[in-house]
XYZ file of C-alpha atoms in Angstrom:
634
model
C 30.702 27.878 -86.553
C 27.311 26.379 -85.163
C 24.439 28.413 -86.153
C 22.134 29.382 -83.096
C 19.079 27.727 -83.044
C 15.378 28.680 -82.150
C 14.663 26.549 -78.652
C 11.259 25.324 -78.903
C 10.578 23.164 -75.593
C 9.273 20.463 -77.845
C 8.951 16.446 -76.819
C 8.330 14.378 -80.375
C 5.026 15.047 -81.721
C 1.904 13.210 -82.786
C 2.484 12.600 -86.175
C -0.208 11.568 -87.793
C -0.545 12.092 -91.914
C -3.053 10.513 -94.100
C -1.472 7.893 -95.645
C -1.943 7.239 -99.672
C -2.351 5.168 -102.505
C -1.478 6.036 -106.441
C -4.712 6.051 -108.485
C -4.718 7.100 -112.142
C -1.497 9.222 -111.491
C -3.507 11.251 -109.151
C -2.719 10.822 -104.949
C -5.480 9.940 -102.958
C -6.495 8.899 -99.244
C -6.084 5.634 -98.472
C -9.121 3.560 -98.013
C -8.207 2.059 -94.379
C -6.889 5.768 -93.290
C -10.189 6.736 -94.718
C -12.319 4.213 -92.327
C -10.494 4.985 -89.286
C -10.662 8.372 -89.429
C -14.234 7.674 -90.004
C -15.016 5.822 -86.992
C -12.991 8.405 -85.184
C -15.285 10.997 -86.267
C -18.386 11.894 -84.169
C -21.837 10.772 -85.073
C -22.840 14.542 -85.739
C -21.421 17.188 -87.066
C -19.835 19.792 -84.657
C -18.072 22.666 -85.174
C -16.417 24.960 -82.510
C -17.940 26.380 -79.309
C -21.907 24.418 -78.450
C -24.836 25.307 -79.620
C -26.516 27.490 -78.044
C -28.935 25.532 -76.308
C -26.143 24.785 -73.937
C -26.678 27.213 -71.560
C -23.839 25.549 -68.935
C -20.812 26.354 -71.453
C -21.966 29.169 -72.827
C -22.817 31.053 -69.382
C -18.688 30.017 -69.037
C -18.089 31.359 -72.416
C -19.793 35.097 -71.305
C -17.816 35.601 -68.741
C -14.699 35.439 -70.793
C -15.861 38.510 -72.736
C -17.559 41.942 -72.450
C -20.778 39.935 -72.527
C -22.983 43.642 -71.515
C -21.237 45.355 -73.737
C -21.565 42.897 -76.245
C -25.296 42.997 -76.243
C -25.283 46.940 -76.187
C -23.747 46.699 -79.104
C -26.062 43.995 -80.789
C -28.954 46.147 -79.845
C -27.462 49.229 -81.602
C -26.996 47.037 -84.570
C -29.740 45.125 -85.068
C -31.680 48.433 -85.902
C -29.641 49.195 -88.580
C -30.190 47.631 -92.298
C -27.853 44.966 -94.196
C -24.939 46.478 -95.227
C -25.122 46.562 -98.988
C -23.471 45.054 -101.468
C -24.818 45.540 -104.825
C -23.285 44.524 -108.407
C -22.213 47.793 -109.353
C -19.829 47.531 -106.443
C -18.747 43.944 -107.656
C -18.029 45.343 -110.629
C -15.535 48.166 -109.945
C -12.371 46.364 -109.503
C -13.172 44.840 -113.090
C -13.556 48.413 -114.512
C -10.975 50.299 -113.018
C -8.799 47.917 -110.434
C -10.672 49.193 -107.335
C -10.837 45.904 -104.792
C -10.887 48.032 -101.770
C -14.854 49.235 -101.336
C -16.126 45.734 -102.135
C -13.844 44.112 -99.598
C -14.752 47.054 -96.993
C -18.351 46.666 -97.480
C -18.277 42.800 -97.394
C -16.388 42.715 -94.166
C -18.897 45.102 -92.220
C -21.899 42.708 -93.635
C -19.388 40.134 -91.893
C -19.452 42.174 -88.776
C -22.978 42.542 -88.456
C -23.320 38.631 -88.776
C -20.468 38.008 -86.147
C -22.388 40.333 -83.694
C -25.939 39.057 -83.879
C -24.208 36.003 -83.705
C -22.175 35.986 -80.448
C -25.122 37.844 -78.969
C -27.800 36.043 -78.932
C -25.608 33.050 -78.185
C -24.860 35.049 -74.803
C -28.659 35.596 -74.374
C -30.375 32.859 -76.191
C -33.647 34.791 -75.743
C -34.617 35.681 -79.318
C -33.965 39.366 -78.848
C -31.274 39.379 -81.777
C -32.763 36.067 -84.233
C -34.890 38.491 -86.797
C -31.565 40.093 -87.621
C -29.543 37.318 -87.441
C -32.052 35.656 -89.972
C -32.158 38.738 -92.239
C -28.131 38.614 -92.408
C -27.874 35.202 -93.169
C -30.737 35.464 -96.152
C -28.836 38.593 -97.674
C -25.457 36.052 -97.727
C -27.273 33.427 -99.146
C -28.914 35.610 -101.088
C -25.522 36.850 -102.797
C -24.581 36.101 -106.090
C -20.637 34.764 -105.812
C -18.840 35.042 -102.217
C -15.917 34.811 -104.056
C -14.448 38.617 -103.967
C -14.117 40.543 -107.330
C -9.906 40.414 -107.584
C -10.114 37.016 -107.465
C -12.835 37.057 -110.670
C -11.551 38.497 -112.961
C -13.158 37.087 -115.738
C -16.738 37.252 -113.520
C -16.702 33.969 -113.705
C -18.978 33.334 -110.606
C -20.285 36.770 -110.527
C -22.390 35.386 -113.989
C -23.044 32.188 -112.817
C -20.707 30.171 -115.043
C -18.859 28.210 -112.320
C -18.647 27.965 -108.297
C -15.384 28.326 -106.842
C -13.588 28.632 -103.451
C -11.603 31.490 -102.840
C -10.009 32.680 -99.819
C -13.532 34.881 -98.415
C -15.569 31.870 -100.026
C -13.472 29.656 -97.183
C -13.699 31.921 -94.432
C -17.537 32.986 -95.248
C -18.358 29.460 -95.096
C -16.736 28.320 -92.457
C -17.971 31.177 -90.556
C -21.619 30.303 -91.002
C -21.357 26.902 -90.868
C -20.033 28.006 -87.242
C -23.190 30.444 -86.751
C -25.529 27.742 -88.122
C -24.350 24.645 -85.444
C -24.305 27.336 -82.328
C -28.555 28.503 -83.563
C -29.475 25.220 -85.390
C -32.742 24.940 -83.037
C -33.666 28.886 -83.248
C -33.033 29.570 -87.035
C -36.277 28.687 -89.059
C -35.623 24.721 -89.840
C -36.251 25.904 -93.906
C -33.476 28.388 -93.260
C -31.015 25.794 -91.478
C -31.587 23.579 -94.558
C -30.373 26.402 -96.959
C -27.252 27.142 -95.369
C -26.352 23.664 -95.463
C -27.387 23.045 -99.231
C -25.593 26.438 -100.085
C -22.466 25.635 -98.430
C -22.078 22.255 -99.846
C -22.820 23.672 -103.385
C -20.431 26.710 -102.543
C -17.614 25.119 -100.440
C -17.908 21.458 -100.157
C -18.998 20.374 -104.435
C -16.503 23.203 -105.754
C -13.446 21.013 -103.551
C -14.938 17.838 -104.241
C -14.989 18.177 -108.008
C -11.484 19.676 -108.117
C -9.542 16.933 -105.967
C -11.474 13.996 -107.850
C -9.790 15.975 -111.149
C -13.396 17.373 -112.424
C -12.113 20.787 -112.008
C -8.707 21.627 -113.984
C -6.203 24.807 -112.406
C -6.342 25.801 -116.530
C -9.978 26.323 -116.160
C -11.138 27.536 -112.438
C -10.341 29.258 -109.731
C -9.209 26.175 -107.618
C -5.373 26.138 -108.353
C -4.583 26.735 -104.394
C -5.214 22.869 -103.556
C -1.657 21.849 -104.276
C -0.020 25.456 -104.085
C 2.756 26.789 -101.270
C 1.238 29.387 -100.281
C -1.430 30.845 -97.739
C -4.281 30.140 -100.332
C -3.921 26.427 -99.516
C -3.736 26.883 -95.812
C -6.426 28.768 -95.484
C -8.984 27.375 -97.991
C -8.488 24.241 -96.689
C -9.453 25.530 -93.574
C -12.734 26.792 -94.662
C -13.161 23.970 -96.573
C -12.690 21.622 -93.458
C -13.988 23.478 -91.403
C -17.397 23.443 -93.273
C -17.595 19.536 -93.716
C -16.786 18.678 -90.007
C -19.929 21.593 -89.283
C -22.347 20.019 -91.780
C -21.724 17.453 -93.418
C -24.600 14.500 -92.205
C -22.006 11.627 -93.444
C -19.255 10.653 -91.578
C -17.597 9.172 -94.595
C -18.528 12.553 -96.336
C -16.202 14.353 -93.595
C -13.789 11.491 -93.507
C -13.540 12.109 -97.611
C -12.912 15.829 -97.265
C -10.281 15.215 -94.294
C -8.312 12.916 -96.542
C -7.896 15.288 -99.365
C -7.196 18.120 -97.657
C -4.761 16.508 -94.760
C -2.076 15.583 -98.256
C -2.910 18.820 -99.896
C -1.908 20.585 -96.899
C 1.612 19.136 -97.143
C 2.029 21.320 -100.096
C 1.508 24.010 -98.153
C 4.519 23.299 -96.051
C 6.484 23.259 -98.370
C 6.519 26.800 -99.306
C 8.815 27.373 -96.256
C 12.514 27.054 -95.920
C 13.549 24.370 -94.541
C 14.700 26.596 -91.644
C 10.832 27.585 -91.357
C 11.339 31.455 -92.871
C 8.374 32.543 -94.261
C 8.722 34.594 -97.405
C 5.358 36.096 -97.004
C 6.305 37.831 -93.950
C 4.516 38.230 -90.561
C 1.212 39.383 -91.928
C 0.731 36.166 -94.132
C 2.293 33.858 -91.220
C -0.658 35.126 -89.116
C -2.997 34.189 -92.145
C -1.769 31.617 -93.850
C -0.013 29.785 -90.515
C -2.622 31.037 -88.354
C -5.120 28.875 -90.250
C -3.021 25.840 -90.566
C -2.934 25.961 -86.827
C -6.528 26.397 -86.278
C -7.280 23.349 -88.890
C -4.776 21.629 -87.355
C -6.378 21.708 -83.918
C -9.839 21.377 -85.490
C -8.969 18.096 -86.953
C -6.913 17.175 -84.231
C -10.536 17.966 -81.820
C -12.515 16.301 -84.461
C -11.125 12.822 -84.676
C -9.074 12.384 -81.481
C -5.497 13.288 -82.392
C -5.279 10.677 -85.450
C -4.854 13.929 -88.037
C -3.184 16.480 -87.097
C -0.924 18.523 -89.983
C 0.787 20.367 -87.744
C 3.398 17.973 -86.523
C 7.267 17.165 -86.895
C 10.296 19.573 -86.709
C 9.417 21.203 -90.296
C 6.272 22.530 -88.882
C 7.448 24.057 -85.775
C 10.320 25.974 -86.913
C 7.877 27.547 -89.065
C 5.844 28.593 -85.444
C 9.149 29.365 -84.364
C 9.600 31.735 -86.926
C 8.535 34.993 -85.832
C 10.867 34.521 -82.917
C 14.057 34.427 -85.569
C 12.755 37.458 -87.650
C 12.629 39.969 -84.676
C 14.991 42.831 -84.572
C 14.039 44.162 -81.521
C 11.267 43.587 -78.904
C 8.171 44.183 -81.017
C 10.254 45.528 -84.829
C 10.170 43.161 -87.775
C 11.812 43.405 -91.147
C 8.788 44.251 -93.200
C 10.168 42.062 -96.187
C 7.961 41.046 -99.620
C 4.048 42.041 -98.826
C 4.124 43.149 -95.307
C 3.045 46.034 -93.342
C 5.598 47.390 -91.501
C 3.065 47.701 -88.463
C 2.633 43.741 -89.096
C 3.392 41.674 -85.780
C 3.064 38.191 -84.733
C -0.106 36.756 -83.462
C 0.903 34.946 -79.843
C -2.427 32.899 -80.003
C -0.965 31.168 -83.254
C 2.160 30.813 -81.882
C 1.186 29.330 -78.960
C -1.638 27.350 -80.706
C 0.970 25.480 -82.876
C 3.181 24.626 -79.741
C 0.268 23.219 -78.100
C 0.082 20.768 -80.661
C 3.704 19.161 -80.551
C 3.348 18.169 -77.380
C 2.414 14.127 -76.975
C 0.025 15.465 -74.156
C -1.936 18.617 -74.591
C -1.065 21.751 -73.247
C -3.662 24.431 -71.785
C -4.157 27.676 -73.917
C -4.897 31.155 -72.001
C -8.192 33.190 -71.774
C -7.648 36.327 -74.458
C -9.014 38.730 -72.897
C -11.669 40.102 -76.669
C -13.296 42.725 -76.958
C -16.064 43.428 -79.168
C -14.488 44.643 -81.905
C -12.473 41.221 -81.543
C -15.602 39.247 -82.005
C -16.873 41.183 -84.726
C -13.698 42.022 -86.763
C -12.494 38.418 -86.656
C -13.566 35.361 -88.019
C -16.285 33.929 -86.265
C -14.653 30.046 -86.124
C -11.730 32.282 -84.938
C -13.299 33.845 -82.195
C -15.137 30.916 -81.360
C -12.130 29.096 -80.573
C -10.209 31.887 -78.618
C -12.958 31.759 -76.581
C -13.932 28.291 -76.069
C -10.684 26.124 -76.291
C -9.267 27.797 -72.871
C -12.262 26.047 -71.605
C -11.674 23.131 -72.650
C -8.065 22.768 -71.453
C -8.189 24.998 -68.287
C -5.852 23.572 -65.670
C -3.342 22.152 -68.208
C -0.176 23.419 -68.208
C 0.035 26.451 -70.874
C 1.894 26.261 -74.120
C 5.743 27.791 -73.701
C 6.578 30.355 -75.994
C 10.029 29.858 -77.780
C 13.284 31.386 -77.534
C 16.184 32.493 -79.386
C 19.545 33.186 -79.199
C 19.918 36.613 -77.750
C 22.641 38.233 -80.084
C 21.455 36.817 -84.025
C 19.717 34.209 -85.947
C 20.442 33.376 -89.259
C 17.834 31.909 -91.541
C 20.431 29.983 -93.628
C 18.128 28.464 -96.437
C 16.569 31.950 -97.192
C 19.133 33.948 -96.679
C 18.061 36.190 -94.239
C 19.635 37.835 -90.705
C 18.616 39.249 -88.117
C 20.522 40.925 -85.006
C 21.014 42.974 -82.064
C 24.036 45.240 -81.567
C 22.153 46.453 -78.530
C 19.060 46.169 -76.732
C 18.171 48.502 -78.337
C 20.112 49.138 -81.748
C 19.747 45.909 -84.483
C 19.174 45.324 -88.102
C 18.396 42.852 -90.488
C 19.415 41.747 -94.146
C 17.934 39.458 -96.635
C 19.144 37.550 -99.772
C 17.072 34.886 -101.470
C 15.707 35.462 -105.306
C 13.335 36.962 -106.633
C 10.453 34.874 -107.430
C 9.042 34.571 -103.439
C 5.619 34.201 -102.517
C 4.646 38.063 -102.353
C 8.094 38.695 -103.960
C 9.583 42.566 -103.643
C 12.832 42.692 -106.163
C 14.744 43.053 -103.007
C 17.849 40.826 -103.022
C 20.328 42.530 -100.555
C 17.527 44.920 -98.676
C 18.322 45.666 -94.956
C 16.531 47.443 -92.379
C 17.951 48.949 -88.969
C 16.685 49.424 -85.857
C 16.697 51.581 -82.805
C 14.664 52.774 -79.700
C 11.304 51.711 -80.289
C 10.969 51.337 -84.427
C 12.965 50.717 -87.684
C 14.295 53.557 -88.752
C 15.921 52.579 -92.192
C 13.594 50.163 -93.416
C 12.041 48.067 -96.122
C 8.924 49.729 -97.203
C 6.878 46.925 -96.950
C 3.744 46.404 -98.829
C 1.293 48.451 -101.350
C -2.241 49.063 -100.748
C -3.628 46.209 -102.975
C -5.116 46.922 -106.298
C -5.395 45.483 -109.529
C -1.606 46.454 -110.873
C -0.110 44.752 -107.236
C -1.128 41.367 -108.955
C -0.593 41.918 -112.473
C 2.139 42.429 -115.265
C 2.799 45.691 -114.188
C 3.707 44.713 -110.191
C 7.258 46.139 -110.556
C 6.180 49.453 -111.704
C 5.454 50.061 -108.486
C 8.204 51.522 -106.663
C 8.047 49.707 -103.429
C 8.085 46.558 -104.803
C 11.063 46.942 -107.607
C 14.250 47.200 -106.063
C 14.157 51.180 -106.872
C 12.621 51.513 -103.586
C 14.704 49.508 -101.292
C 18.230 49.682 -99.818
C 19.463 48.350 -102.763
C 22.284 49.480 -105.835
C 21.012 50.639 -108.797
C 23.330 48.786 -111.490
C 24.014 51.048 -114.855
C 20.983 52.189 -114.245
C 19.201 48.900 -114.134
C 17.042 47.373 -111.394
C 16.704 44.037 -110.076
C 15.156 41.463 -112.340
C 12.052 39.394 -110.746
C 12.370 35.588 -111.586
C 14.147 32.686 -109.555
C 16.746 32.773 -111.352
C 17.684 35.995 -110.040
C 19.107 35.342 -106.603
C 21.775 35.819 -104.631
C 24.460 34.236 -103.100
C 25.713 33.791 -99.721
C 29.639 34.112 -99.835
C 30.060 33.409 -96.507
C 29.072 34.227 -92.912
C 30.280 35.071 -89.338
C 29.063 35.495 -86.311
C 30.619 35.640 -82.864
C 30.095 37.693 -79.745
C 31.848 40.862 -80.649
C 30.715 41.181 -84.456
C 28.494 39.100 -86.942
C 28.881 39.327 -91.080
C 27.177 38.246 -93.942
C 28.448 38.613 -97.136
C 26.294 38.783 -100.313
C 26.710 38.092 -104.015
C 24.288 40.607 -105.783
C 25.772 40.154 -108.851
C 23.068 37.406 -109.975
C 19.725 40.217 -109.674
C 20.840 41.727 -112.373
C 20.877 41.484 -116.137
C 24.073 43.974 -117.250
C 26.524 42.081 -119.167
C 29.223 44.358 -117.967
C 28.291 43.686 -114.664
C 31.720 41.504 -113.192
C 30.988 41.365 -109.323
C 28.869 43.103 -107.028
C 29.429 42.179 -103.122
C 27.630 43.279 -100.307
C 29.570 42.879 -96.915
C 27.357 43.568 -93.839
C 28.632 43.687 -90.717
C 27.171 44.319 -86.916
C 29.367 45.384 -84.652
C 29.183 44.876 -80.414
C 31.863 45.429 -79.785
C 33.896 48.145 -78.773
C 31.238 50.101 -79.839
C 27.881 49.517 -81.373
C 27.858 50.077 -85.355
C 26.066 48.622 -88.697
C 28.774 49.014 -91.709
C 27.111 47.840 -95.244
C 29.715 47.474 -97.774
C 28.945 47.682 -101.412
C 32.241 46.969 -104.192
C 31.015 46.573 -107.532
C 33.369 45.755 -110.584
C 32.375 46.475 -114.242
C 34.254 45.596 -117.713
C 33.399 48.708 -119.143
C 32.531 51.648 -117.086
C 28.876 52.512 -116.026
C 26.954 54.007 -113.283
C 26.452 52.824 -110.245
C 24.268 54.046 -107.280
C 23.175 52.394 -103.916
C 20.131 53.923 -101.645
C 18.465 54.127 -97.990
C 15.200 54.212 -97.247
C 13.471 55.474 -94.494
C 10.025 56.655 -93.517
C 11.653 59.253 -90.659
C 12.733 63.280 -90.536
C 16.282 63.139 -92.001
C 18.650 65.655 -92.612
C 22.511 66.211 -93.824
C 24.229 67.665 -91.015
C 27.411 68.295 -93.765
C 28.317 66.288 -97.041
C 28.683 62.537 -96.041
C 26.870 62.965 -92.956
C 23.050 62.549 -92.162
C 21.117 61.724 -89.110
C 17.402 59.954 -89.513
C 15.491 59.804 -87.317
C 14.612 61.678 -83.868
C 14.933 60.935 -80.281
C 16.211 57.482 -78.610
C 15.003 56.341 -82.496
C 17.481 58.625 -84.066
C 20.509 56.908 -86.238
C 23.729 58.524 -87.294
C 24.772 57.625 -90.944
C 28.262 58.434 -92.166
C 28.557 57.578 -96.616
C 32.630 57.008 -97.608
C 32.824 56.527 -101.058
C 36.202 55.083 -103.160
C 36.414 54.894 -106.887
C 34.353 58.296 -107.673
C 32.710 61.662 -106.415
C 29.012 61.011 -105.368
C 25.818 62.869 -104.789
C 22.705 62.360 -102.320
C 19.772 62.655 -104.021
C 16.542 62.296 -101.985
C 13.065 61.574 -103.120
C 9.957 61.246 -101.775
C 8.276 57.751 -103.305
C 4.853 58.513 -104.072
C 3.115 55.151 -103.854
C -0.260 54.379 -102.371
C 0.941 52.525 -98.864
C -1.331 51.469 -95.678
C -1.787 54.279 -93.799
C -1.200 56.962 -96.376
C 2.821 56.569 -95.234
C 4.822 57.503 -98.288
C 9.237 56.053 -97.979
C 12.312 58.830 -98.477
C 14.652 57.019 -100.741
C 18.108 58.441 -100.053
C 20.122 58.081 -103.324
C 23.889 57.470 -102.954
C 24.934 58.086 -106.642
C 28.429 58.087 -108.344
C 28.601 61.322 -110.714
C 30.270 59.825 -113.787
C 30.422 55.536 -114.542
C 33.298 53.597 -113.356
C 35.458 50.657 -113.486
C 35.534 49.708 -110.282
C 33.750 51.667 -106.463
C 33.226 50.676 -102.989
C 30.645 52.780 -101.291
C 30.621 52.238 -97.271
C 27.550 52.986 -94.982
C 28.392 53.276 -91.721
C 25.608 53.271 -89.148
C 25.566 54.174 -85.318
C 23.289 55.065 -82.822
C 23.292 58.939 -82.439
């Protein structure tokens, strides 16, 4: 049957790559793309929001935020010294895997700067510019902004190389934001440093790389053709700091040109039906700052580049729509927190831009922990683009079909038995971007949260991004909803995937059915099926089938997992969960006698949350079994 698709009120978009040329097997811009996007550029360089001199637009901008208690909070601040960062700090993730203080400690330095910044661009009287100026020194001051996981070798800690990393990006493009909105307060001597340290951090780093100075076997810079959020958002810095201060036109125009056809790679790290593997959290990041470069570029030269265009692109913004379970619960596949939901302003950013005419974007209503927690360019354009297009029409926000939707090329389903009872199941292989060994994981739904879920993410350290990742029992298949095969787990690797035997889905019931077989590497291993089936109608149920065939008997368990109160009301029966929330869970097993065995899967998670995995284990190996969940609302 037709599969229901996301309905994104979309008219053909402006489509407007950079167009290249081969040179020495290497792609670059073309040279006429180059000198019209050139001459499309503006004489200066701009970034987003005005300076500050502008008194007219940003008097507009203050009274889109808590402007008084903005400045009570600057004032607070500005008595207090730089946050520090010193090398010992630096230096603990390389001696014991610790990323976490650094990155804490560099984010409230971050904070301080965002604060100073937005105030005295509210007030413009000098009250806040001596600790604004002390903030910026201590940045410049710093020895690497790249962030200790991602030098390992302390290669830019010691001064060996410069490279961009994701904070080097978003640092830069930050100040390169702080530095056009105070250019004619900050000490001229000053403004001249942040401009030479940006283009020896950000701009000579990208430069050297895409003109093949640089090799992937020998820096840092490997996310310039890579599918993942690296490229989106370093790019973005990387753009973002050019167009800000960058003298040359052609300079800018050079920078655009590379990073417009790297950006394509990017794409490509979505399904063609626009899942992202990442999950929501990385779709905010990664997404989120393909929009915003997107629209900067789009601002910058007058709509002739602008990534974000064509269908590919805006069933990846449509994505988020697809993945939901229920209003406001999300599968929290591969890296993602399970408290992880979809940012409306990218959304809605992205649909803005596949329109041939623009569309207006609303006020956001920030507070002040919004302008200092986010990125500065961030803020700066949540608050200043609804300016700019007020009294446009606003960007629609897409819809799906009400019952299901079925990513087909990754494998994954989501759907609604109810309103408020749903679940979700995944396939794909096991080599994703943030990959979880997690072929065949599900997650239901009821009231307001999942109740049998995929764990999500681990607090990031070290291990998370080494050889030793599937130790970790939240991201091997040990602690997902997944069978346990002779007592092996699922095998990382693309060539461990699974197969879709067919699917279903109508207005009574909806199935997907799963080869599992392939995640596994047990020679006896003959077939392993998943059948999963959501039921409407005539009443409201989840059924996950598992039948698993060996040629010489072996064990064989399957699991739940759940972060609520559960208990076993009598052998074969359990309820999880409490309240509206609370799920009824009847286990049928053929082929064998079976025990529950629960454990508690002590693994450092965000927020201290530790998963129940609910074992569903044969006693003795077997031929052949068929174990049968059947889920209801209780």
């Amino acid at each position: 049957m037709k599969h229901p698709a996301i309905m994104l009120f979309l008219s053909s978009a402006l489509v407007a790559g950079a167009a290249v040329a081969p040179v020495a097997s290497r792609f670059v811009p073309e040279a006429r793309w180059l000198e019209a996007v050139t001459a499309a550029l503006p004489e200066k360089p701009t970034g987003w929001g005005a300076p500050a001199t502008d008194r007219a637009l940003w008097a507009k901008a203050a009274a889109t935020i808590p402007a008084a208690e903005l400045v009570a909070a600057a004032l607070k601040e500005r008595e207090q010294p730089v946050p520090e960062l010193s090398d010992d700090l630096y230096l603990r993730y390389t001696r014991d895997g610790n990323r976490t203080d650094f990155q804490q400690a560099n984010l409230r330095r971050m904070a301080r700067l965002n604060l100073l910044a937005w105030a005295e661009g509210v007030e413009h009287q000098g009250r806040f510019l001596p600790a604004l100026v002390q903030q910026v020194e201590a940045i410049l001051a710093e020895k690497t902004w790249v962030l200790p996981a991602h030098d390992p070798k302390l290669n830019n800690f010691e001064g060996r190389w410069t490279e961009v990393d994701l904070m080097v990006a978003m640092k830069g493009w930050s100040l390169a934001t702080i530095a056009y909105w105070h250019a004619d307060q900050l000490p001229p001597e000053l403004h001249n440093r942040i401009r030479a340290e940006l283009k020896r951090r950000v701009i000579a780093p990208f430069l050297a790389r895409v003109h093949g100075e640089k090799s992937a076997d020998t820096d840092g810079m490997w996310w310039n053709q890579a599918d993942n959020n690296w490229n989106a958002v370093c790019h973005a810095g990387v753009v973002g700091v050019a167009l800000a201060t960058l003298e040359s036109r052609a300079e800018r125009a050079e920078v655009i040109g590379f990073a417009a056809l790297n950006l394509e790679y990017y794409l490509r790290g979505f399904a063609a039906d626009g899942y992202c593997s990442e999950g929501i959290g990385y779709w905010n990041y990664g997404f989120g700052h393909f929009a915003m470069v997107s629209e900067t570029l789009a601002t910058a030269t007058g709509g002739r580049v602008r990534p974000l265009s064509g269908d590919h692109a805006f069933r990846v913004a449509a994505y988020p729509a697809g993945f939901q379970i229920l209003p406001g619960i999300y599968p929290a596949f591969a890296d993602m927190d399970v408290k992880d939901r979809p940012s409306s302003w990218f959304g809605a950013l992205a649909v803005r831009q596949g329109y041939p005419t623009p569309l207006g974007m609303k006020v956001w209503n920030l507070t002040v922990n919004d302008l200092k927690s986010l990125q500065t360019y961030e803020a700066a354009m949540k608050v200043f683009l609804p300016l700019a297009t007020a009294g446009l029409p606003p960007a629609p926000a897409p819809r799906i079909n009400a019952n299901h939707y079925w990513f087909a090329d990754a494998q994954v389903y989501t759907g609604r038995a109810t309103p408020n009872f749903g679940a979700a199941i995944k396939g794909g292989h096991n080599a994703e971007n943030h990959n979880h060994n997690d072929l065949g994981s599900f997650v239901v739904a009821a009231g307001d949260r999942a109740v049998l879920v995929d764990p999500g993410l681990e607090v990031y350290t070290k291990r998370t991004f080494g050889p030793d990742r599937y130790v970790s029992k939240v991201l091997s298949s040990y602690g997902h909803a997944v069978p346990v095969v002779a007592g092996q787990l699922q095998q990382p690797g693309r060539e461990f995937a699974a197969k879709v035997i067919s699917t279903a889905f109508s207005e009574k019931e909806d199935t997907v059915v799963l080869d599992l077989s392939g995640g596994y590497e047990v020679p006896a291993l003959k077939s392993l099926v998943r059948t999963f089936t959501l039921r409407r109608a005539p009443k409201a149920e989840i059924i996950v089938r598992d039948t698993v065939e060996f040629s010489a008997p072996a064990a064989f368990e399957t699991a739940l997992i759940t972060f609520e109160k559960w208990r076993e009301k009598k052998p074969g029966r359990l309820t999880v969960g409490e309240g509206d929330s609370a799920v009824r869970v009847e286990v049928n097993v053929e082929g064998g006698s079976w025990k529950l065995r629960s454990e508690l899967l002590q693994e450092d998670l965000p927020g201290k949350r530790q998963p129940t995995r609910l074992g569903l284990a044969l006693d003795a190996p077997v031929l052949r079994a068929t174990i049968t969940v059947r889920i209801q609302p209780d």
